[in-house]
PDB file of C-alpha atoms in Angstrom:
ATOM      1  CA  MET A   6     121.803 110.895 125.963  1.00 38.00           C
ATOM      2  CA  GLY A   7     118.218 108.832 127.186  1.00 45.00           C
ATOM      3  CA  ALA A   8     117.421 105.625 127.592  1.00 66.00           C
ATOM      4  CA  LYS A   9     114.491 105.289 125.361  1.00 81.00           C
ATOM      5  CA  LEU A  10     113.426 107.831 122.257  1.00 93.00           C
ATOM      6  CA  SER A  11     110.659 110.883 122.613  1.00 95.00           C
ATOM      7  CA  TRP A  12     108.419 111.081 120.048  1.00 97.00           C
ATOM      8  CA  ARG A  13     108.227 114.691 120.832  1.00 96.00           C
ATOM      9  CA  VAL A  14     111.743 115.463 120.868  1.00 94.00           C
ATOM     10  CA  ASP A  15     113.468 112.370 118.655  1.00 94.00           C
ATOM     11  CA  GLY A  16     110.066 112.220 116.492  1.00 96.00           C
ATOM     12  CA  ALA A  17     109.366 116.377 115.953  1.00 97.00           C
ATOM     13  CA  ASP A  18     111.498 115.665 112.326  1.00 96.00           C
ATOM     14  CA  TRP A  19     110.183 111.883 111.329  1.00 98.00           C
ATOM     15  CA  PRO A  20     110.030 111.213 108.035  1.00 98.00           C
ATOM     16  CA  ASN A  21     106.115 110.479 106.916  1.00 98.00           C
ATOM     17  CA  ARG A  22     105.080 111.930 110.759  1.00 98.00           C
ATOM     18  CA  GLY A  23     101.872 113.132 109.403  1.00 98.00           C
ATOM     19  CA  ALA A  24     100.650 108.914 108.280  1.00 98.00           C
ATOM     20  CA  SER A  25     101.979 108.114 112.281  1.00 98.00           C
ATOM     21  CA  ARG A  26      99.914 107.079 115.076  1.00 98.00           C
ATOM     22  CA  PHE A  27     100.311 105.190 118.420  1.00 98.00           C
ATOM     23  CA  VAL A  28      98.464 101.984 118.801  1.00 98.00           C
ATOM     24  CA  ASP A  29      98.286  99.449 121.492  1.00 98.00           C
ATOM     25  CA  ALA A  30      98.135  95.498 121.202  1.00 98.00           C
ATOM     26  CA  ALA A  31      99.749  92.704 121.906  1.00 96.00           C
ATOM     27  CA  GLY A  32     100.203  94.417 125.547  1.00 94.00           C
ATOM     28  CA  HIS A  33     102.168  96.935 124.619  1.00 93.00           C
ATOM     29  CA  ARG A  34     102.264 100.825 122.428  1.00 97.00           C
ATOM     30  CA  TRP A  35     103.355 100.512 119.078  1.00 98.00           C
ATOM     31  CA  HIS A  36     104.040 103.134 116.557  1.00 98.00           C
ATOM     32  CA  VAL A  37     102.354 102.329 112.938  1.00 98.00           C
ATOM     33  CA  GLN A  38     102.644 104.453 109.611  1.00 98.00           C
ATOM     34  CA  ILE A  39      99.658 103.958 108.081  1.00 98.00           C
ATOM     35  CA  MET A  40      99.145 105.515 104.337  1.00 98.00           C
ATOM     36  CA  GLY A  41      97.809 105.455 100.750  1.00 98.00           C
ATOM     37  CA  SER A  42      94.597 103.306  99.753  1.00 97.00           C
ATOM     38  CA  GLY A  43      93.967  99.848  97.944  1.00 97.00           C
ATOM     39  CA  PRO A  44      94.739  96.683  98.678  1.00 98.00           C
ATOM     40  CA  VAL A  45      96.700  96.392 102.085  1.00 98.00           C
ATOM     41  CA  ALA A  46     101.170  96.202 102.102  1.00 98.00           C
ATOM     42  CA  LEU A  47     102.241  95.099 105.127  1.00 98.00           C
ATOM     43  CA  LEU A  48     105.466  96.430 105.361  1.00 98.00           C
ATOM     44  CA  ALA A  49     108.216  94.531 108.249  1.00 98.00           C
ATOM     45  CA  HIS A  50     111.396  96.504 108.901  1.00 98.00           C
ATOM     46  CA  GLY A  51     114.350  94.280 109.634  1.00 95.00           C
ATOM     47  CA  THR A  52     116.421  93.969 112.958  1.00 92.00           C
ATOM     48  CA  GLY A  53     118.230  97.235 114.524  1.00 90.00           C
ATOM     49  CA  ALA A  54     115.875  99.315 111.805  1.00 95.00           C
ATOM     50  CA  ALA A  55     112.420 101.120 111.796  1.00 97.00           C
ATOM     51  CA  THR A  56     109.830 103.213 109.244  1.00 98.00           C
ATOM     52  CA  HIS A  57     112.333 104.816 108.748  1.00 98.00           C
ATOM     53  CA  SER A  58     113.451 102.358 106.704  1.00 98.00           C
ATOM     54  CA  TRP A  59     110.275 102.870 103.845  1.00 98.00           C
ATOM     55  CA  ARG A  60     110.762 106.904 104.546  1.00 98.00           C
ATOM     56  CA  ALA A  61     111.078 107.174 100.113  1.00 98.00           C
ATOM     57  CA  LEU A  62     109.871 104.080  99.430  1.00 98.00           C
ATOM     58  CA  MET A  63     106.434 103.598 100.978  1.00 98.00           C
ATOM     59  CA  PRO A  64     105.272 106.918  99.646  1.00 98.00           C
ATOM     60  CA  ILE A  65     105.435 105.530  95.955  1.00 98.00           C
ATOM     61  CA  LEU A  66     103.848 102.597  96.897  1.00 98.00           C
ATOM     62  CA  ALA A  67     101.063 104.621  98.463  1.00 98.00           C
ATOM     63  CA  GLN A  68      99.944 105.262  95.025  1.00 97.00           C
ATOM     64  CA  HIS A  69      98.562 101.661  94.713  1.00 97.00           C
ATOM     65  CA  PHE A  70      98.491  99.907  98.309  1.00 98.00           C
ATOM     66  CA  THR A  71      96.988 101.116 101.671  1.00 98.00           C
ATOM     67  CA  ILE A  72     100.607 100.382 103.453  1.00 98.00           C
ATOM     68  CA  VAL A  73     100.633  99.371 107.367  1.00 98.00           C
ATOM     69  CA  ALA A  74     104.296  99.883 108.573  1.00 98.00           C
ATOM     70  CA  PRO A  75     105.126  99.512 112.032  1.00 98.00           C
ATOM     71  CA  ASP A  76     107.892  99.847 114.101  1.00 98.00           C
ATOM     72  CA  LEU A  77     108.623  96.472 115.283  1.00 97.00           C
ATOM     73  CA  PRO A  78     108.714  95.296 118.999  1.00 97.00           C
ATOM     74  CA  GLY A  79     111.221  97.350 121.148  1.00 95.00           C
ATOM     75  CA  HIS A  80     112.573  98.991 118.216  1.00 96.00           C
ATOM     76  CA  GLY A  81     111.853 102.787 117.360  1.00 97.00           C
ATOM     77  CA  PHE A  82     108.929 104.350 119.165  1.00 98.00           C
ATOM     78  CA  THR A  83     107.219 100.901 120.024  1.00 98.00           C
ATOM     79  CA  GLU A  84     107.372  99.483 123.638  1.00 96.00           C
ATOM     80  CA  ALA A  85     109.620  96.891 124.250  1.00 92.00           C
ATOM     81  CA  PRO A  86     107.944  93.415 125.507  1.00 92.00           C
ATOM     82  CA  PRO A  87     109.380  91.501 127.713  1.00 90.00           C
ATOM     83  CA  ARG A  88     112.503  90.274 126.810  1.00 86.00           C
ATOM     84  CA  HIS A  89     111.575  86.205 125.402  1.00 88.00           C
ATOM     85  CA  ARG A  90     108.709  87.814 123.489  1.00 93.00           C
ATOM     86  CA  LEU A  91     111.590  89.500 121.310  1.00 93.00           C
ATOM     87  CA  SER A  92     111.826  85.684 118.905  1.00 95.00           C
ATOM     88  CA  LEU A  93     110.665  85.085 115.836  1.00 96.00           C
ATOM     89  CA  PRO A  94     107.510  83.142 116.987  1.00 97.00           C
ATOM     90  CA  SER A  95     106.600  85.538 119.806  1.00 97.00           C
ATOM     91  CA  MET A  96     107.084  88.854 117.152  1.00 97.00           C
ATOM     92  CA  ALA A  97     104.963  86.899 114.903  1.00 98.00           C
ATOM     93  CA  ARG A  98     101.986  86.749 117.004  1.00 98.00           C
ATOM     94  CA  ASP A  99     102.875  90.066 118.116  1.00 98.00           C
ATOM     95  CA  LEU A 100     101.854  91.865 114.718  1.00 98.00           C
ATOM     96  CA  ALA A 101      99.625  89.879 113.788  1.00 98.00           C
ATOM     97  CA  ALA A 102      98.087  90.667 117.069  1.00 98.00           C
ATOM     98  CA  LEU A 103      98.622  94.319 115.889  1.00 98.00           C
ATOM     99  CA  CYS A 104      96.914  93.294 112.298  1.00 98.00           C
ATOM    100  CA  ARG A 105      93.854  92.066 114.027  1.00 98.00           C
ATOM    101  CA  GLN A 106      93.303  95.585 115.893  1.00 98.00           C
ATOM    102  CA  LEU A 107      93.841  97.591 113.012  1.00 98.00           C
ATOM    103  CA  ASP A 108      91.501  95.426 111.796  1.00 98.00           C
ATOM    104  CA  VAL A 109      93.517  94.959 108.449  1.00 98.00           C
ATOM    105  CA  LYS A 110      94.265  91.670 106.130  1.00 98.00           C
ATOM    106  CA  PRO A 111      97.437  92.229 103.832  1.00 98.00           C
ATOM    107  CA  GLN A 112      97.204  90.949 100.850  1.00 98.00           C
ATOM    108  CA  LEU A 113     101.173  92.066 100.308  1.00 98.00           C
ATOM    109  CA  ALA A 114     103.769  91.922 102.638  1.00 98.00           C
ATOM    110  CA  VAL A 115     107.165  93.238 102.192  1.00 98.00           C
ATOM    111  CA  GLY A 116     109.726  92.201 104.649  1.00 98.00           C
ATOM    112  CA  HIS A 117     113.607  93.085 104.966  1.00 97.00           C
ATOM    113  CA  SER A 118     116.554  91.156 106.139  1.00 95.00           C
ATOM    114  CA  ALA A 119     114.723  89.372 109.472  1.00 94.00           C
ATOM    115  CA  GLY A 120     111.802  91.553 108.424  1.00 97.00           C
ATOM    116  CA  ALA A 121     110.757  88.918 105.755  1.00 97.00           C
ATOM    117  CA  ALA A 122     111.522  86.240 107.974  1.00 96.00           C
ATOM    118  CA  ILE A 123     108.848  87.411 110.239  1.00 97.00           C
ATOM    119  CA  LEU A 124     106.271  87.631 107.566  1.00 98.00           C
ATOM    120  CA  ALA A 125     107.096  84.184 106.001  1.00 98.00           C
ATOM    121  CA  ARG A 126     106.470  82.927 109.722  1.00 98.00           C
ATOM    122  CA  MET A 127     103.185  84.766 110.008  1.00 98.00           C
ATOM    123  CA  SER A 128     102.058  83.619 106.600  1.00 98.00           C
ATOM    124  CA  LEU A 129     102.631  79.444 107.988  1.00 98.00           C
ATOM    125  CA  ASP A 130     100.687  80.136 110.803  1.00 98.00           C
ATOM    126  CA  ARG A 131      97.369  81.153 109.316  1.00 98.00           C
ATOM    127  CA  SER A 132      97.870  84.655 110.863  1.00 98.00           C
ATOM    128  CA  ILE A 133      97.832  86.811 107.273  1.00 98.00           C
ATOM    129  CA  ASP A 134      96.870  84.778 103.896  1.00 97.00           C
ATOM    130  CA  PRO A 135      98.780  87.387 101.707  1.00 98.00           C
ATOM    131  CA  ALA A 136      98.769  86.420  97.976  1.00 98.00           C
ATOM    132  CA  LEU A 137     102.659  88.009  97.673  1.00 98.00           C
ATOM    133  CA  ILE A 138     105.330  87.754  99.695  1.00 98.00           C
ATOM    134  CA  VAL A 139     108.289  90.464  98.743  1.00 98.00           C
ATOM    135  CA  SER A 140     111.499  89.586 100.913  1.00 98.00           C
ATOM    136  CA  LEU A 141     114.698  92.065 100.294  1.00 98.00           C
ATOM    137  CA  ASN A 142     117.801  90.665 101.486  1.00 96.00           C
ATOM    138  CA  GLY A 143     115.696  87.862 103.450  1.00 96.00           C
ATOM    139  CA  ALA A 144     117.449  86.343 106.430  1.00 94.00           C
ATOM    140  CA  PHE A 145     115.156  83.423 106.013  1.00 94.00           C
ATOM    141  CA  LEU A 146     118.550  80.569 106.367  1.00 89.00           C
ATOM    142  CA  PRO A 147     119.992  80.453 109.971  1.00 83.00           C
ATOM    143  CA  PHE A 148     123.897  81.352 110.157  1.00 56.00           C
ATOM    144  CA  GLY A 149     126.193  78.868 109.367  1.00 43.00           C
ATOM    145  CA  GLY A 150     129.627  77.286 110.361  1.00 37.00           C
ATOM    146  CA  VAL A 151     131.344  79.018 113.119  1.00 34.00           C
ATOM    147  CA  ALA A 152     129.023  81.845 113.331  1.00 38.00           C
ATOM    148  CA  ALA A 153     126.291  79.453 114.185  1.00 40.00           C
ATOM    149  CA  LEU A 154     128.237  78.890 117.293  1.00 34.00           C
ATOM    150  CA  VAL A 155     129.482  82.318 118.123  1.00 34.00           C
ATOM    151  CA  LEU A 156     126.588  85.556 117.005  1.00 40.00           C
ATOM    152  CA  SER A 157     123.999  84.188 119.308  1.00 48.00           C
ATOM    153  CA  PRO A 158     125.885  83.348 122.689  1.00 46.00           C
ATOM    154  CA  LEU A 159     127.349  86.559 122.281  1.00 43.00           C
ATOM    155  CA  ALA A 160     124.266  88.596 121.781  1.00 44.00           C
ATOM    156  CA  LYS A 161     123.166  86.439 124.680  1.00 46.00           C
ATOM    157  CA  ALA A 162     125.937  87.999 126.920  1.00 44.00           C
ATOM    158  CA  LEU A 163     125.779  91.224 125.570  1.00 43.00           C
ATOM    159  CA  THR A 164     122.285  91.989 126.245  1.00 45.00           C
ATOM    160  CA  PHE A 165     123.004  90.618 129.899  1.00 44.00           C
ATOM    161  CA  ASN A 166     125.708  93.245 130.409  1.00 45.00           C
ATOM    162  CA  PRO A 167     123.837  96.357 131.269  1.00 49.00           C
ATOM    163  CA  PHE A 168     126.461  98.766 130.320  1.00 41.00           C
ATOM    164  CA  VAL A 169     127.011  97.268 126.486  1.00 42.00           C
ATOM    165  CA  PRO A 170     123.970  98.761 124.829  1.00 45.00           C
ATOM    166  CA  ARG A 171     125.083 102.237 126.595  1.00 46.00           C
ATOM    167  CA  ILE A 172     128.839 101.573 124.877  1.00 46.00           C
ATOM    168  CA  PHE A 173     126.900 100.751 121.337  1.00 53.00           C
ATOM    169  CA  ALA A 174     124.755 103.791 121.987  1.00 53.00           C
ATOM    170  CA  TRP A 175     127.643 106.188 122.649  1.00 46.00           C
ATOM    171  CA  ARG A 176     129.322 105.191 119.896  1.00 53.00           C
ATOM    172  CA  GLY A 177     126.258 105.987 117.394  1.00 51.00           C
ATOM    173  CA  SER A 178     125.981 109.216 118.598  1.00 66.00           C
ATOM    174  CA  ASP A 179     129.670 109.501 116.596  1.00 82.00           C
ATOM    175  CA  PRO A 180     128.558 110.113 112.948  1.00 86.00           C
ATOM    176  CA  ALA A 181     131.300 108.452 111.548  1.00 88.00           C
ATOM    177  CA  ALA A 182     130.894 105.263 113.541  1.00 84.00           C
ATOM    178  CA  VAL A 183     127.655 105.192 112.208  1.00 87.00           C
ATOM    179  CA  HIS A 184     128.683 105.550 108.062  1.00 91.00           C
ATOM    180  CA  ARG A 185     131.382 103.110 109.446  1.00 87.00           C
ATOM    181  CA  LEU A 186     128.074 100.683 110.405  1.00 86.00           C
ATOM    182  CA  ILE A 187     125.869 100.952 107.730  1.00 91.00           C
ATOM    183  CA  VAL A 188     128.937 100.879 104.774  1.00 92.00           C
ATOM    184  CA  GLY A 189     130.032  97.798 106.363  1.00 90.00           C
ATOM    185  CA  THR A 190     126.260  96.576 104.739  1.00 92.00           C
ATOM    186  CA  GLY A 191     127.801  96.781 101.820  1.00 95.00           C
ATOM    187  CA  SER A 192     125.127  99.938 101.056  1.00 96.00           C
ATOM    188  CA  THR A 193     125.959 103.413 100.723  1.00 96.00           C
ATOM    189  CA  ILE A 194     122.697 105.581 101.587  1.00 97.00           C
ATOM    190  CA  ASP A 195     122.145 109.469 102.136  1.00 96.00           C
ATOM    191  CA  THR A 196     122.992 111.896 105.063  1.00 95.00           C
ATOM    192  CA  GLU A 197     119.749 112.159 105.880  1.00 96.00           C
ATOM    193  CA  GLY A 198     119.363 108.420 106.481  1.00 96.00           C
ATOM    194  CA  GLU A 199     122.709 107.757 108.194  1.00 95.00           C
ATOM    195  CA  ARG A 200     121.232 110.719 110.906  1.00 95.00           C
ATOM    196  CA  LEU A 201     118.256 108.739 110.897  1.00 96.00           C
ATOM    197  CA  TYR A 202     119.898 105.083 111.841  1.00 93.00           C
ATOM    198  CA  GLY A 203     121.715 107.129 114.212  1.00 91.00           C
ATOM    199  CA  LYS A 204     119.337 108.840 116.091  1.00 91.00           C
ATOM    200  CA  LEU A 205     118.083 104.600 116.295  1.00 92.00           C
ATOM    201  CA  VAL A 206     121.511 103.405 117.544  1.00 87.00           C
ATOM    202  CA  SER A 207     122.291 105.797 120.139  1.00 88.00           C
ATOM    203  CA  SER A 208     118.873 104.853 122.013  1.00 89.00           C
ATOM    204  CA  PRO A 209     120.075 102.675 124.945  1.00 86.00           C
ATOM    205  CA  GLU A 210     116.289 100.766 124.472  1.00 88.00           C
ATOM    206  CA  HIS A 211     117.137 100.178 121.317  1.00 90.00           C
ATOM    207  CA  VAL A 212     120.200  98.435 121.405  1.00 86.00           C
ATOM    208  CA  THR A 213     118.761  97.010 123.810  1.00 86.00           C
ATOM    209  CA  ALA A 214     116.050  95.309 121.637  1.00 89.00           C
ATOM    210  CA  ALA A 215     118.298  94.861 118.746  1.00 88.00           C
ATOM    211  CA  LEU A 216     120.873  92.559 120.678  1.00 85.00           C
ATOM    212  CA  GLN A 217     118.360  91.011 122.631  1.00 87.00           C
ATOM    213  CA  MET A 218     116.163  90.090 118.799  1.00 90.00           C
ATOM    214  CA  MET A 219     119.384  88.616 117.952  1.00 85.00           C
ATOM    215  CA  ALA A 220     119.647  86.400 120.710  1.00 83.00           C
ATOM    216  CA  ASN A 221     116.310  84.951 120.854  1.00 88.00           C
ATOM    217  CA  TRP A 222     116.552  84.286 116.951  1.00 88.00           C
ATOM    218  CA  ASP A 223     116.076  80.853 115.617  1.00 90.00           C
ATOM    219  CA  LEU A 224     115.052  80.146 112.264  1.00 92.00           C
ATOM    220  CA  HIS A 225     115.129  76.131 112.091  1.00 92.00           C
ATOM    221  CA  PRO A 226     111.646  75.989 112.448  1.00 95.00           C
ATOM    222  CA  LEU A 227     111.573  78.570 109.599  1.00 96.00           C
ATOM    223  CA  VAL A 228     113.561  76.112 107.418  1.00 95.00           C
ATOM    224  CA  ARG A 229     111.633  73.081 108.431  1.00 96.00           C
ATOM    225  CA  ASP A 230     108.389  74.991 107.414  1.00 97.00           C
ATOM    226  CA  LEU A 231     109.193  77.378 104.671  1.00 96.00           C
ATOM    227  CA  PRO A 232     108.560  74.499 101.871  1.00 96.00           C
ATOM    228  CA  GLN A 233     104.743  75.089 102.614  1.00 97.00           C
ATOM    229  CA  LEU A 234     104.850  78.548 102.638  1.00 97.00           C
ATOM    230  CA  GLY A 235     101.672  78.968  99.984  1.00 96.00           C
ATOM    231  CA  PRO A 236     101.809  82.418  99.055  1.00 97.00           C
ATOM    232  CA  ASP A 237     103.701  83.263  95.430  1.00 97.00           C
ATOM    233  CA  LEU A 238     107.673  84.414  96.765  1.00 98.00           C
ATOM    234  CA  LEU A 239     109.429  87.344  94.930  1.00 98.00           C
ATOM    235  CA  LEU A 240     113.178  86.774  96.836  1.00 98.00           C
ATOM    236  CA  ILE A 241     114.985  90.586  95.955  1.00 98.00           C
ATOM    237  CA  ALA A 242     118.507  90.295  96.605  1.00 98.00           C
ATOM    238  CA  ALA A 243     121.160  92.714  96.183  1.00 97.00           C
ATOM    239  CA  SER A 244     124.739  91.995  94.658  1.00 97.00           C
ATOM    240  CA  ASN A 245     126.605  94.091  97.482  1.00 96.00           C
ATOM    241  CA  ASP A 246     125.107  92.913 100.065  1.00 95.00           C
ATOM    242  CA  ARG A 247     127.668  91.976 102.635  1.00 92.00           C
ATOM    243  CA  ALA A 248     125.016  91.330 105.650  1.00 90.00           C
ATOM    244  CA  ILE A 249     123.405  88.537 103.698  1.00 92.00           C
ATOM    245  CA  PRO A 250     125.207  86.768 100.944  1.00 91.00           C
ATOM    246  CA  VAL A 251     122.699  86.169  97.724  1.00 95.00           C
ATOM    247  CA  ASP A 252     123.528  82.624  98.394  1.00 94.00           C
ATOM    248  CA  VAL A 253     120.847  82.348 101.128  1.00 94.00           C
ATOM    249  CA  ALA A 254     118.353  83.569  98.616  1.00 96.00           C
ATOM    250  CA  ARG A 255     119.571  81.225  95.659  1.00 96.00           C
ATOM    251  CA  ARG A 256     119.430  78.773  98.692  1.00 95.00           C
ATOM    252  CA  VAL A 257     115.546  79.750  99.249  1.00 96.00           C
ATOM    253  CA  ARG A 258     114.654  79.356  96.137  1.00 96.00           C
ATOM    254  CA  GLU A 259     115.613  75.344  95.426  1.00 95.00           C
ATOM    255  CA  MET A 260     113.679  75.266  98.989  1.00 94.00           C
ATOM    256  CA  LEU A 261     110.445  77.105  96.735  1.00 95.00           C
ATOM    257  CA  PRO A 262     110.795  75.957  93.091  1.00 91.00           C
ATOM    258  CA  LYS A 263     107.825  78.398  92.549  1.00 92.00           C
ATOM    259  CA  ALA A 264     109.266  81.537  94.095  1.00 97.00           C
ATOM    260  CA  LYS A 265     111.254  84.279  91.809  1.00 98.00           C
ATOM    261  CA  LEU A 266     114.759  85.997  92.178  1.00 98.00           C
ATOM    262  CA  GLU A 267     114.936  89.305  91.313  1.00 97.00           C
ATOM    263  CA  LEU A 268     119.238  89.999  91.403  1.00 98.00           C
ATOM    264  CA  VAL A 269     119.807  93.773  91.814  1.00 98.00           C
ATOM    265  CA  GLN A 270     123.774  94.246  91.428  1.00 97.00           C
ATOM    266  CA  GLY A 271     125.551  96.823  92.614  1.00 97.00           C
ATOM    267  CA  TYR A 272     123.476  98.311  95.590  1.00 98.00           C
ATOM    268  CA  GLY A 273     124.315  96.414  99.002  1.00 96.00           C
ATOM    269  CA  HIS A 274     121.856  95.042 102.710  1.00 96.00           C
ATOM    270  CA  LEU A 275     119.588  98.226 102.559  1.00 97.00           C
ATOM    271  CA  VAL A 276     118.609  98.628  98.380  1.00 98.00           C
ATOM    272  CA  HIS A 277     115.443  99.425  99.760  1.00 98.00           C
ATOM    273  CA  GLU A 278     116.788 102.860 100.903  1.00 98.00           C
ATOM    274  CA  GLU A 279     119.370 103.029  97.758  1.00 98.00           C
ATOM    275  CA  VAL A 280     117.130 103.055  94.782  1.00 98.00           C
ATOM    276  CA  PRO A 281     113.473 103.069  96.203  1.00 98.00           C
ATOM    277  CA  GLY A 282     112.003 103.991  92.827  1.00 98.00           C
ATOM    278  CA  ARG A 283     113.285 100.195  91.351  1.00 98.00           C
ATOM    279  CA  ILE A 284     112.472  98.778  94.130  1.00 98.00           C
ATOM    280  CA  ALA A 285     108.878 100.136  93.932  1.00 98.00           C
ATOM    281  CA  ALA A 286     108.584  99.378  90.467  1.00 98.00           C
ATOM    282  CA  THR A 287     109.571  95.286  91.101  1.00 98.00           C
ATOM    283  CA  ILE A 288     106.807  94.958  93.571  1.00 98.00           C
ATOM    284  CA  VAL A 289     104.544  96.292  91.471  1.00 98.00           C
ATOM    285  CA  ALA A 290     105.016  94.035  88.573  1.00 97.00           C
ATOM    286  CA  ALA A 291     105.071  91.623  91.331  1.00 98.00           C
ATOM    287  CA  ALA A 292     101.882  92.210  92.703  1.00 98.00           C
ATOM    288  CA  VAL A 293     100.422  92.697  89.091  1.00 97.00           C
ATOM    289  CA  GLN A 294     101.342  89.023  88.747  1.00 96.00           C
ATOM    290  CA  SER A 295      99.859  87.766  92.019  1.00 96.00           C
ATOM    291  CA  CYS A 296      96.485  89.242  90.743  1.00 94.00           C
ATOM    292  CA  ILE A 297      96.883  91.561  93.673  1.00 97.00           C
ATOM    293  CA  ILE A 298      96.223  94.748  91.587  1.00 93.00           C
ATOM    294  CA  ALA A 299      95.232  95.740  88.045  1.00 87.00           C
ATOM    295  CA  LEU A 300      97.551  98.863  86.564  1.00 69.00           C
ATOM    296  CA  GLN A 301      95.744 101.827  84.552  1.00 55.00           C
ATOM    297  CA  HIS A 302      96.831 103.025  81.437  1.00 44.00           C
ATOM    298  CA  GLU A 303      95.806 106.182  80.687  1.00 39.00           C
ATOM    299  CA  SER A 304      93.746 106.491  77.226  1.00 32.00           C
TER     300      SER A 304
END
């Protein structure tokens, strides 16, 4: 078990591998997957995930969009920056630098969990100007109560212990432990998906980046600025999500009355992996309403 994932070895069977490329931007090398044609759609995964999270959704969306889906800094096959840059504003700036390097201007931005917060921060900072942001169980609001007092300090403590990521990674090599981790989010995904998550969490480097991201995460400035968000916002929330309660999406909609909320019954935090076809259809319909694409009807 090595500290760093190897593209030659671990990436040999990576989903949508033919769409992968490596790009230098913001001082480190990124793994990015690009496919499709049409308006640009930027996809940002959540903490602890990677491009594999879009493995089924991305090819469907690529029928309508040019998909740009990176591994976030320190995640998957993208190099890790210094720990202080694994914060919301820094990751937003780094992802914006990647977009500039690729010379893409997203008209659609789709983010899962923390990825949704990153895309909202980019839009507020005017480093991207999409017509529509789609949040999949978006992590927009800080933890409340005891969690706010415990989780971030705990993550900070864990990241400074060099043995902790290796302990996590050792547990990640156990398929049963990975299965319990995913079920704990309220989702049920296929065996292939669980195997890929197992590959990620078996890497101490990947685990370290996820923990450092949690330790540096401060959503209070985003909450302050969120009412100024310009693009259309579609909040897709899953009823069984045990990581981000549906109430988060409801509270965001109260802050942004023009936002639309789509509640998906019976699925969890990884809803886009559970029912990718359904999520793709919802995103495409929203893109039509935001005048990003026009559906072509056969005569």
